[in-house]
Short mmCIF file of C-alpha atoms in Angstrom, two decimals:
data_model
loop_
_atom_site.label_atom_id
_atom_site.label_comp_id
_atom_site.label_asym_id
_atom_site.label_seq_id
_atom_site.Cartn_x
_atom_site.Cartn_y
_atom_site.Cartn_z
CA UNK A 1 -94.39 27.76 -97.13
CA UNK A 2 -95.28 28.99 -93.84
CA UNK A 3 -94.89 25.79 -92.42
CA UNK A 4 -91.34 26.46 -93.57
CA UNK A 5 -90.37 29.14 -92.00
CA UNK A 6 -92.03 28.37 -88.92
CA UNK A 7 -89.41 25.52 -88.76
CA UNK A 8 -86.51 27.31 -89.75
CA UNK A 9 -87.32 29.53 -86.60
CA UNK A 10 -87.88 26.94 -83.99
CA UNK A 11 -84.37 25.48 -85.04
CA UNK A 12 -82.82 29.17 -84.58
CA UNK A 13 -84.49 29.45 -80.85
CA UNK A 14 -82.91 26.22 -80.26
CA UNK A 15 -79.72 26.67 -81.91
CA UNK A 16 -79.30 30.14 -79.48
CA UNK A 17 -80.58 28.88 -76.70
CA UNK A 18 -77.87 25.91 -76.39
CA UNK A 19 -74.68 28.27 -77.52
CA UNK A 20 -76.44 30.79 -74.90
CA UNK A 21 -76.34 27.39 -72.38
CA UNK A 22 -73.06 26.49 -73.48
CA UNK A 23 -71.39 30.24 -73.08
CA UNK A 24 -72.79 30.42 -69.57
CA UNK A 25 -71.49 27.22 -68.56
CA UNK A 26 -67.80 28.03 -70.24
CA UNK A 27 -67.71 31.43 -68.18
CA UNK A 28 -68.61 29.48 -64.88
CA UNK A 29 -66.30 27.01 -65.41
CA UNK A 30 -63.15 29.64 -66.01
CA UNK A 31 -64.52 31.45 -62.66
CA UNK A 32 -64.15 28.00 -61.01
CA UNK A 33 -60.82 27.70 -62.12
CA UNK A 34 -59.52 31.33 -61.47
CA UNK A 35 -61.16 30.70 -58.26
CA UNK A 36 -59.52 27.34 -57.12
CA UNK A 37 -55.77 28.53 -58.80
CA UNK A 38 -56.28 31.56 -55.82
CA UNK A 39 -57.45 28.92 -53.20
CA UNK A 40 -54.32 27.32 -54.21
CA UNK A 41 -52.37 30.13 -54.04
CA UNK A 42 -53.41 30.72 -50.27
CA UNK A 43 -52.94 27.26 -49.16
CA UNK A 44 -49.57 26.17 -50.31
CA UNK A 45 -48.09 29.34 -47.95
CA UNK A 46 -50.02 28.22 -45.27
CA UNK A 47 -49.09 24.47 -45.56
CA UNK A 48 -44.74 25.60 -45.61
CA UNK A 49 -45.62 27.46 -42.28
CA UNK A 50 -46.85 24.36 -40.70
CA UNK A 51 -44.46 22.09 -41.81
CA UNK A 52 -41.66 24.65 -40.92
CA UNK A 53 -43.39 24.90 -37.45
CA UNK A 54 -43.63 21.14 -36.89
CA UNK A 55 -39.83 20.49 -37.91
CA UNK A 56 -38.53 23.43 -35.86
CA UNK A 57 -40.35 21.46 -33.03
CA UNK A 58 -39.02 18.11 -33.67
CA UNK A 59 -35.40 20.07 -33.34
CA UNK A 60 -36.57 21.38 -30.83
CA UNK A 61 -37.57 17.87 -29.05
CA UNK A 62 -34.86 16.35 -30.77
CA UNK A 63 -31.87 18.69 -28.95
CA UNK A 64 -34.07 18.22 -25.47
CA UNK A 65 -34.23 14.72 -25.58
CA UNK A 66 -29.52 14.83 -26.57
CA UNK A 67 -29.16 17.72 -24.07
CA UNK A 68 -31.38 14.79 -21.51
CA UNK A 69 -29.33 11.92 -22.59
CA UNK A 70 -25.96 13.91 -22.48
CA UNK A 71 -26.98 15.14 -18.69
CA UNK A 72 -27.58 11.52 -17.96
CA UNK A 73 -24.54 10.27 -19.61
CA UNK A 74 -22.60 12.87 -16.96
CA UNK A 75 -22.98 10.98 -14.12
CA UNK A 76 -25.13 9.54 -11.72
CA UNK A 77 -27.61 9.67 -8.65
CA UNK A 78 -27.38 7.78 -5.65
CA UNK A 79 -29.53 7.86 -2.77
CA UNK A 80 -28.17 8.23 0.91
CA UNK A 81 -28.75 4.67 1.89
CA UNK A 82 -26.93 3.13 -0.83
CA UNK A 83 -24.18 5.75 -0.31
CA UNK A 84 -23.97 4.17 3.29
CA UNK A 85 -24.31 0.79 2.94
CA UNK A 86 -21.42 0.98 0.08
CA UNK A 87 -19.61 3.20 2.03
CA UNK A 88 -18.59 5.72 -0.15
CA UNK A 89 -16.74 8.90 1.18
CA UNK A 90 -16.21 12.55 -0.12
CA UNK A 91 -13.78 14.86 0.66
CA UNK A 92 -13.08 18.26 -0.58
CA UNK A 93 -9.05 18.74 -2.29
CA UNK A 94 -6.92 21.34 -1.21
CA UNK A 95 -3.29 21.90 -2.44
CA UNK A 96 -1.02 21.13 0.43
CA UNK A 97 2.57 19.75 1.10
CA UNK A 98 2.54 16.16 1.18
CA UNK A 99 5.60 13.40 1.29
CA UNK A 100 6.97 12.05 -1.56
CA UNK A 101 8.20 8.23 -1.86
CA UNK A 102 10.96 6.31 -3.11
CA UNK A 103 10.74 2.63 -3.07
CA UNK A 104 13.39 0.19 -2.72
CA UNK A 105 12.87 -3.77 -1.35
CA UNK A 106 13.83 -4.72 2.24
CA UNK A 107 14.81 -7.47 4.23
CA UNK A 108 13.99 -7.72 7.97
CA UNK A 109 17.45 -8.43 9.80
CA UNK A 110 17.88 -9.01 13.61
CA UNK A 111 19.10 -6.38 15.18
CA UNK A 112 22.84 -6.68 15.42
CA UNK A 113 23.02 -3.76 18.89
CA UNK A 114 20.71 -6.26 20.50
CA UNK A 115 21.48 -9.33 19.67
CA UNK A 116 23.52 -11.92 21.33
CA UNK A 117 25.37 -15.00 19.82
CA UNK A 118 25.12 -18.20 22.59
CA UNK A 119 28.49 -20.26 21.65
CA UNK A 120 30.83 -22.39 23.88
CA UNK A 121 34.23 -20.70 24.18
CA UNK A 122 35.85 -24.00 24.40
CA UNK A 123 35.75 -27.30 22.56
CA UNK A 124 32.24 -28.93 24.52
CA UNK A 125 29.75 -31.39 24.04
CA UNK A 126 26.04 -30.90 23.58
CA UNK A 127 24.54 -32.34 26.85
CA UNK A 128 20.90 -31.05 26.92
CA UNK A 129 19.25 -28.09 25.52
CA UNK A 130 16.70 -25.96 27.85
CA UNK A 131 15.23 -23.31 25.17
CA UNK A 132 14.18 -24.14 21.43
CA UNK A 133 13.77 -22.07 18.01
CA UNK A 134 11.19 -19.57 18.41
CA UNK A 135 11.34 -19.02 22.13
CA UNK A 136 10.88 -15.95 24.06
CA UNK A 137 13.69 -16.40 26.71
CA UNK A 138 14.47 -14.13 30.06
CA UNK A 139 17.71 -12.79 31.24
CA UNK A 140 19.98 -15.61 33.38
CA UNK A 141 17.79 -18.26 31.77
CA UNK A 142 19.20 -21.75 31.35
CA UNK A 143 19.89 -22.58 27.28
CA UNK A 144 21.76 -25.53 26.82
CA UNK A 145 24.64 -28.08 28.97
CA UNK A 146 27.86 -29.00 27.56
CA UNK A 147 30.46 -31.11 28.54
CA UNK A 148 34.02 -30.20 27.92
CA UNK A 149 37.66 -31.92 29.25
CA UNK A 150 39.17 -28.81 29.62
CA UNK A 151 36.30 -27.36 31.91
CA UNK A 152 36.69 -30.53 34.06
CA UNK A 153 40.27 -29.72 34.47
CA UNK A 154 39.36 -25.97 34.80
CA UNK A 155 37.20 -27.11 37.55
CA UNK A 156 39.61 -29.66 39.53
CA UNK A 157 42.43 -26.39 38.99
CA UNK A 158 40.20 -24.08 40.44
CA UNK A 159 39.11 -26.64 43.52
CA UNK A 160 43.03 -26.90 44.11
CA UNK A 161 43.72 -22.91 43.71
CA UNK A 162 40.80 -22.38 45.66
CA UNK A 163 41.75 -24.18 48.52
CA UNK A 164 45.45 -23.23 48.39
CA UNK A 165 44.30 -19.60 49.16
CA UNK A 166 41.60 -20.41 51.82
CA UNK A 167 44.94 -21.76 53.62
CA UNK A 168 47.17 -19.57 52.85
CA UNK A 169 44.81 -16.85 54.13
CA UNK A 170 43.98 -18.41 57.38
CA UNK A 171 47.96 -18.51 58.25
CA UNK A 172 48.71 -15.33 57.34
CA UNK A 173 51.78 -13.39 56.43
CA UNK A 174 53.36 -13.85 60.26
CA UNK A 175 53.39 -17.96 58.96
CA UNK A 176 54.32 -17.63 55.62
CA UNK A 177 56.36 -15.67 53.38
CA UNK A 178 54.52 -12.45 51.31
CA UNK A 179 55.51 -14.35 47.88
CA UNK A 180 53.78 -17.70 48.86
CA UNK A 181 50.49 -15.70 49.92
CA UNK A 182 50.61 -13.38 46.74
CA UNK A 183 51.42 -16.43 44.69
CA UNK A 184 48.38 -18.42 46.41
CA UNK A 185 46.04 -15.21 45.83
CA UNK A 186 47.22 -14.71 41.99
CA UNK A 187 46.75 -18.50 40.97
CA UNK A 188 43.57 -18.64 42.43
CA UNK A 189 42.06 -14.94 40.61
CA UNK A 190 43.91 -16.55 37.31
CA UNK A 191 41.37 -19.76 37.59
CA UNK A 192 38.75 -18.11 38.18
CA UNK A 193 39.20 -15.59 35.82
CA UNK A 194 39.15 -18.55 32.70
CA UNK A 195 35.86 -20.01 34.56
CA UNK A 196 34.62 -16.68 33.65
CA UNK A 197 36.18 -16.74 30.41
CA UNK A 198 34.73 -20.44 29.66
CA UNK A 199 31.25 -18.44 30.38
CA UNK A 200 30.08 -19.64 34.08
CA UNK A 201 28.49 -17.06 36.16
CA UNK A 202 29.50 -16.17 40.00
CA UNK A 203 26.95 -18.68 41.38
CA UNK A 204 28.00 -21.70 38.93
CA UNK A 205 31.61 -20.84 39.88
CA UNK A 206 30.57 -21.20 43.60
CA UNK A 207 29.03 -24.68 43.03
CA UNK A 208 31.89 -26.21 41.79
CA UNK A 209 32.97 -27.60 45.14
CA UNK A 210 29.03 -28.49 45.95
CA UNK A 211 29.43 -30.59 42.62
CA UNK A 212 28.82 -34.11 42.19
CA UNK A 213 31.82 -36.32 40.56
CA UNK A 214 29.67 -37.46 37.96
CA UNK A 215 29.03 -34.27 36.75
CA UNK A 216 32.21 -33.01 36.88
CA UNK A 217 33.16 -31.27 33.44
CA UNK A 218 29.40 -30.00 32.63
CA UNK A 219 28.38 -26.51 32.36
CA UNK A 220 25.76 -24.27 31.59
CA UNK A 221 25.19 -21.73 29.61
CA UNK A 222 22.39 -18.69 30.13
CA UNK A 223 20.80 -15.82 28.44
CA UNK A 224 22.64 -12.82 28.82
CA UNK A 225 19.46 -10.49 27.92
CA UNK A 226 15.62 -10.72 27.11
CA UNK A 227 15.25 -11.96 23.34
CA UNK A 228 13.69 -14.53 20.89
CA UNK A 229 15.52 -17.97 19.97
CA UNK A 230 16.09 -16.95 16.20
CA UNK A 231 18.70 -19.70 15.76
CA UNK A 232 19.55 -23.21 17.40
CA UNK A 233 21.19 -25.02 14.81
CA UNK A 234 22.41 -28.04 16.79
CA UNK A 235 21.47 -31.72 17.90
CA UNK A 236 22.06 -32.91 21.79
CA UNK A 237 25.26 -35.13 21.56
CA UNK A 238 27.15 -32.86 18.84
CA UNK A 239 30.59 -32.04 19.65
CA UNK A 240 30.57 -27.99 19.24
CA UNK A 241 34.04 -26.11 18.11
CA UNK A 242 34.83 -23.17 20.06
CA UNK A 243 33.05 -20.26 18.87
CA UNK A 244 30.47 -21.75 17.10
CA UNK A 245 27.21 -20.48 17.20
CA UNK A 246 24.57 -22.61 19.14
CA UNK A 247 21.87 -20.57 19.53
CA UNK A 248 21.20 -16.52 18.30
CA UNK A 249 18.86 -14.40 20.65
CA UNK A 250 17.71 -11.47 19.28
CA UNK A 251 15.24 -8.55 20.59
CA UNK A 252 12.39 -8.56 18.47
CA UNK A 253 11.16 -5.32 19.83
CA UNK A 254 13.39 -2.89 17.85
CA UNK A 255 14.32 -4.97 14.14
CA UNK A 256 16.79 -3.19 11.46
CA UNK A 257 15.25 -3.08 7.71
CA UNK A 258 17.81 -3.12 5.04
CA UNK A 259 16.95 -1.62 1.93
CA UNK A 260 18.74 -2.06 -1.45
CA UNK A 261 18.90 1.22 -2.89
CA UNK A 262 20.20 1.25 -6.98
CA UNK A 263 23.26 2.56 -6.84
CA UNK A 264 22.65 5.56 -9.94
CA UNK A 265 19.65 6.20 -7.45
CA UNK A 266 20.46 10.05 -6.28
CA UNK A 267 18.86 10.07 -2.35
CA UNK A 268 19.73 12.57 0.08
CA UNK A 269 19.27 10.79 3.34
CA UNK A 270 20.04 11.82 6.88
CA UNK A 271 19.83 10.07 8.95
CA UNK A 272 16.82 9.50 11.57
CA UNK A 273 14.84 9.88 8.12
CA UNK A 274 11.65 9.13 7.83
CA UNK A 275 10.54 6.10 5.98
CA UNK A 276 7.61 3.67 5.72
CA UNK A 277 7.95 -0.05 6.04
CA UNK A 278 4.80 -2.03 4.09
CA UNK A 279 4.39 -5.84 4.95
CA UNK A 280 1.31 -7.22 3.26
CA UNK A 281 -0.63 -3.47 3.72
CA UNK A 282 0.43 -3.45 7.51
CA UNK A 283 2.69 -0.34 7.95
CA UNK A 284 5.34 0.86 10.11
CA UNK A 285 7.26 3.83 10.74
CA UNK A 286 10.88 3.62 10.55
CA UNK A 287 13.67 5.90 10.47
CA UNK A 288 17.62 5.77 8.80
CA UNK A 289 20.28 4.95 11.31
CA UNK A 290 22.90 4.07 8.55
CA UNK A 291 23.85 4.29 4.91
CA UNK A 292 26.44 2.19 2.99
CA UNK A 293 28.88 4.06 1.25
CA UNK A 294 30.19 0.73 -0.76
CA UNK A 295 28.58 -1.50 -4.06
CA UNK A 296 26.92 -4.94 -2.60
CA UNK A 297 28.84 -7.31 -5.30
CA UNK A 298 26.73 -9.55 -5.34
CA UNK A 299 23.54 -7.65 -5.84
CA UNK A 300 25.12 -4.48 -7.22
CA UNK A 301 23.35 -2.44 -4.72
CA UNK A 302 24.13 -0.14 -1.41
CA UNK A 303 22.24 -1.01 1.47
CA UNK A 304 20.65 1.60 3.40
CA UNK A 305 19.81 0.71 7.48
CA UNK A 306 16.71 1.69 8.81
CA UNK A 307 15.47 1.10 12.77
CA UNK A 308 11.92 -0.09 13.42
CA UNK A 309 9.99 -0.80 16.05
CA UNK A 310 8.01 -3.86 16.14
CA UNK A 311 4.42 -3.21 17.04
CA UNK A 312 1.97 -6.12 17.08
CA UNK A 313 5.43 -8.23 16.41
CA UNK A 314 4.22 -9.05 12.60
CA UNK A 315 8.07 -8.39 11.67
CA UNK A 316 10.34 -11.30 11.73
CA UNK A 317 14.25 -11.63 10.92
CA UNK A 318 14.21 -13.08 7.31
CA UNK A 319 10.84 -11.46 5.82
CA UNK A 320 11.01 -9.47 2.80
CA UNK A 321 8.95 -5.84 2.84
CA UNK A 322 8.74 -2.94 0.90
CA UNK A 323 10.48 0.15 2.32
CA UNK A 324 9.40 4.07 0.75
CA UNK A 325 11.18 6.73 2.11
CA UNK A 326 9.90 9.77 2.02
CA UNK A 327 10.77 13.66 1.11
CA UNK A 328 8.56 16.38 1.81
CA UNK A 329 7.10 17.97 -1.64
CA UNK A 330 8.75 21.74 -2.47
CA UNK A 331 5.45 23.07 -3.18
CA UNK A 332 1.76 22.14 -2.26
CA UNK A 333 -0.30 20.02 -4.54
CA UNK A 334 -3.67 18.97 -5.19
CA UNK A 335 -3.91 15.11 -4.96
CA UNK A 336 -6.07 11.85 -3.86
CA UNK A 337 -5.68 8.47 -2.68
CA UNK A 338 -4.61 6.18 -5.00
CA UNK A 339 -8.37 4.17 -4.67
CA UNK A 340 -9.76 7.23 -6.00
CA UNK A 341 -8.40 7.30 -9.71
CA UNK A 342 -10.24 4.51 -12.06
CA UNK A 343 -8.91 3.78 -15.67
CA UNK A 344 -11.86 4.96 -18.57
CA UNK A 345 -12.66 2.70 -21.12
CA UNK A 346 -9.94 4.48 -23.21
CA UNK A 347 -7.42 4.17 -21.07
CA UNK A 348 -7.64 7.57 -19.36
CA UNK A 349 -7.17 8.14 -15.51
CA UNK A 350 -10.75 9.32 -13.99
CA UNK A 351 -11.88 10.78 -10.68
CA UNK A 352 -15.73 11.00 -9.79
CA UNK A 353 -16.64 14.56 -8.36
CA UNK A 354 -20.05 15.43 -6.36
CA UNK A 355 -20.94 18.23 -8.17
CA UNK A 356 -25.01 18.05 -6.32
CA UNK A 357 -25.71 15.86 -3.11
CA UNK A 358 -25.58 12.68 -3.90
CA UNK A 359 -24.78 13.32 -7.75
CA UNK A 360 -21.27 11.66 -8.87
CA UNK A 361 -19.63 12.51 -12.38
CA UNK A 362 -16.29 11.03 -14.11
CA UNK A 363 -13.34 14.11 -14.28
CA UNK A 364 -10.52 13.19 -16.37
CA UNK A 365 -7.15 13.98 -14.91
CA UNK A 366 -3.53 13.14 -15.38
CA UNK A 367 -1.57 11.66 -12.62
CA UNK A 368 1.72 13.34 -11.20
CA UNK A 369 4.12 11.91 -8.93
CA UNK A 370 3.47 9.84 -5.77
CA UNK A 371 3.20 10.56 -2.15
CA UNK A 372 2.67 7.04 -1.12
CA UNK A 373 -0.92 5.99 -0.66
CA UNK A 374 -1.92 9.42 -2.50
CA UNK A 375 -0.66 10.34 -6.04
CA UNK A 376 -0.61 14.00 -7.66
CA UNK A 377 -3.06 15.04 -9.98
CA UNK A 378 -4.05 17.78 -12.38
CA UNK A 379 -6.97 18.51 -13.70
CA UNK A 380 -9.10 19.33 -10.43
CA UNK A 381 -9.69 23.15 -9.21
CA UNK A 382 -9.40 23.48 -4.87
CA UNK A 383 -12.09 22.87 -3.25
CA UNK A 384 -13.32 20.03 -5.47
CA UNK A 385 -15.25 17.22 -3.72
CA UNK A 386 -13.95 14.20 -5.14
CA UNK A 387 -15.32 10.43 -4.11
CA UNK A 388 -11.66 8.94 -2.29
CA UNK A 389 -13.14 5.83 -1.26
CA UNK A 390 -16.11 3.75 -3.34
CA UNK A 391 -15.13 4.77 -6.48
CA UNK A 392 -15.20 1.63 -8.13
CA UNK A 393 -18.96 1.36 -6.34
CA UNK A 394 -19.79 4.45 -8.43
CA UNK A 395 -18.29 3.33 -11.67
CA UNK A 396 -20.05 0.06 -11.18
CA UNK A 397 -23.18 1.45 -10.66
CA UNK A 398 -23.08 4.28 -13.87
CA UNK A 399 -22.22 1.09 -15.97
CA UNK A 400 -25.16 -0.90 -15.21
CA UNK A 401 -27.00 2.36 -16.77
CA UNK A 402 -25.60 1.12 -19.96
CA UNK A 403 -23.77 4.13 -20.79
CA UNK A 404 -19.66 4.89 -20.57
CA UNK A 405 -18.88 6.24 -16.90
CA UNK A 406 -16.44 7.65 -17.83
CA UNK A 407 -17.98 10.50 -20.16
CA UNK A 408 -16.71 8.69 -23.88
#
C-alpha cells in the first residue's frame, strides 16, 4: 500500500514539473513574438526612408544626367585651331539700313554711244581684210580693201577735177573768166567731197595721183575709234551692198546691260540707279541710264538700260547675267549673309550663335526679305554674335556628335 502511494506521488512531481516546463516555455515563446512583431514594427519605417532616399537620388541623377544631355544637345565646342583652319567667322548683328534687291535677267549688249558699224558706202568688193573677230583695233587702223567701179571712176573724176583747178589757179582771174575759175574750184570740192563720202581719209585722197593703174578702184577702210572686232561677217572676194555691215567695233570698256523687267513689276527707277550685275559670282556695279516705256512683243517684257563698266573685261556682248537693283530699306533691320542660315532637319531656317568662346548653338529664325547677299531675319536680339561664314562647318561637326544640330 505504501508502495502505492509512493508511486502515485512520483507521477504527480512529474506530471507538474513538465506543465511547469511547458508554461515557461509558452510564456517565452509569446515574449519572442511580442518582441519580434515590435522589431518589425521599427524596421519596416526605417526600410520606406531608405528606399524613398535612394529613389529621390536616382531623380535626382536621373534629371542631372537630361539637364547634361540637353546642354550637350545645345550646341557645340570647338577649339581655336579648328576654328582657324575651317575658317569660321563671327560677327555681332546690329539693325541697320541695308539695300533691298529686285532681280530681273540681263543680256550684255555693245554699247550702241560707242560703237561703230565698218560698211562700204558704195557697191565694193572684198579685196583683203587687215583685222579679224575678236581683235583689239586702234584708231586710223587699216580693216579691210575693197574694190568698187564707181570709186575707180570717182578716182579718174577727181584726177581730172583736180588738175582742172591746179590750172585754172595758176592763170588766174586776169586769164580767165571768174565763172570758169569758180566752176573749176566747185567741181573739184564736189569730187572730193564724195571721196569723203565713199569713206577715204585726207591722206588716201592725196595718193590718188601717186596711185598705181593696177590698183586703180581699191580703197581702204580704217577704224574710226579704239574698240574690239565684235563682228566680221564676211569672206575676201564677196561682193558687199552698200551699207552693209562688214565689221562692228565696239568699246568694251563701258558695256550696256539690258534687263527684262515683268511688266505688272511696280519699280521706281531713276535713273543713274544703283544696281548690281552678277556673272558667275563676279559682280559689278552698274547704274540706269534708260527705261522703256513700251511692251517687248516678243518677250512681253520692258527693257530697262543699265551702264557698266568693264573691269577685268569678263563682260562680253552676247552673255547672259543676272541684274538686282537695289532700294534702300525704310527702316533698319537685323540680318545675315545668306551662308549663314542652314535648313533643320524639319525644315526650319537656323543660325548658329556664340553664346561662350568658342561655343556655337542652332537659333531658329524666320527669314524676311532680301538685301542681296544678306537676307532679313527675326528671331535674333542686337548684339547677337552669329557664325556668317562656316556654318555648314559647325552643323557638320554637331552632327557627327550624333545628336540633331539643330535643337529637335
Amino acid at each position: 500500500m505504501n508502495i502505492i502511494f509512493r508511486t502515485t506521488g512520483v507521477a504527480l512531481v512529474v506530471i507538474l514539473a513538465v506543465f511547469s516546463i511547458n508554461t515557461t516555455l509558452a510564456i517565452e515563446s509569446q515574449r519572442n513574438t511580442q518582441h519580434d512583431e515590435h522589431s518589425h514594427e521599427h524596421e519596416k519605417p526605417v526600410k520606406k526612408a531608405t528606399d524613398e532616399h535612394d529613389h529621390a537620388e536616382g531623380e535626382e541623377h536621373e534629371t542631372e544626367s537630361l539637364v547634361k544631355e540637353e546642354n550637350h544637345e545645345e550646341g557645340i565646342s570647338l577649339s581655336t585651331e579648328k576654328i582657324k583652319v575651317a575658317g569660321i567667322e563671327v560677327d555681332a548683328v546690329f539693325p541697320k539700313k541695308y539695300l533691298n534687291t529686285v532681280y530681273a535677267p540681263g543680256e550684255v549688249k555693245a554699247n550702241g554711244y560707242k560703237s561703230y558699224l565698218v560698211s562700204p558706202r558704195t557697191d565694193s568688193v572684198v579685196i583683203n581684210r587687215h583685222a579679224s573677230l575678236g581683235d583689239h583695233v586702234k584708231s586710223g587702223q587699216k580693216l579691210v580693201t575693197l574694190f568698187s567701179e564707181t570709186m575707180a571712176q570717182t578716182q579718174a573724176d577727181f584726177l581730172i577735177a583736180s588738175s582742172d583747178w591746179k590750172r585754172a589757179k595758176k592763170l588766174g582771174s586776169n586769164n580767165i573768166s571768174e565763172r570758169t575759175l569758180v566752176e573749176a574750184e566747185n567741181i573739184y570740192k564736189g569730187v572730193y567731197g564724195k571721196l569723203v563720202a565713199f569713206g577715204l581719209t585726207k591722206q588716201a585722197i592725196d595718193k590718188i595721183a601717186q596711185q598705181d593703174s593696177a590698183t586703180f578702184g581699191q580703197y581702204v577702210l580704217i577704224a574710226e575709234r579704239d574698240g574690239v572686232v565684235l563682228q566680221d561677217d564676211f569672206m575676201q572676194g564677196q561682193r558687199i551692198e552698200a551699207g552693209e555691215t562688214i565689221m562692228l567695233l565696239a568699246d568694251e570698256n563701258d558695256l550696256w546691260v539690258e534687263a527684262n523687267v515683268p511688266p505688272n513689276k511696280e519699280l521706281n527707277l531713276a535713273l543713274g540707279s544703283p544696281a548690281l550685275i552678277d556673272l558667275n559670282g563676279y559682280k559689278y556695279q552698274a547704274n540706269v541710264i534708260q527705261e522703256a516705256h513700251t511692251i517687248d512683243p516678243i518677250t512681253r517684257t520692258r527693257t530697262v538700260r543699265l551702264s557698266v563698266i568693264n573691269t577685268g573685261h569678263k563682260l562680253h556682248s552676247g552673255m547672259f547675267v543676272k541684274v538686282y537693283f537695289q532700294f534702300q530699306s525704310n527702316s533698319e533691320v537685323i540680318a545675315v549673309p545668306e551662308e549663314a542660315l542652314i535648313r533643320s532637319s524639319d525644315g526650319d531656317w537656323t543660325v548658329f550663335i556664340e553664346d561662350h568662346p568658342n561655343e556655337f548653338k542652332a537659333v531658329e529664325v524666320t527669314r524676311g526679305r532680301s538685301f542681296g547677299e544678306y537676307r532679313e531675319v527675326f528671331g535674333l536680339e542686337s548684339g547677337t554674335k552669329v557664325v556668317t561664314r562656316g556654318a555648314f562647318f559647325v552643323a557638320s561637326e554637331i552632327a557627327k556628335g550624333g545628336f540633331d544640330p539643330h535643337n529637335h
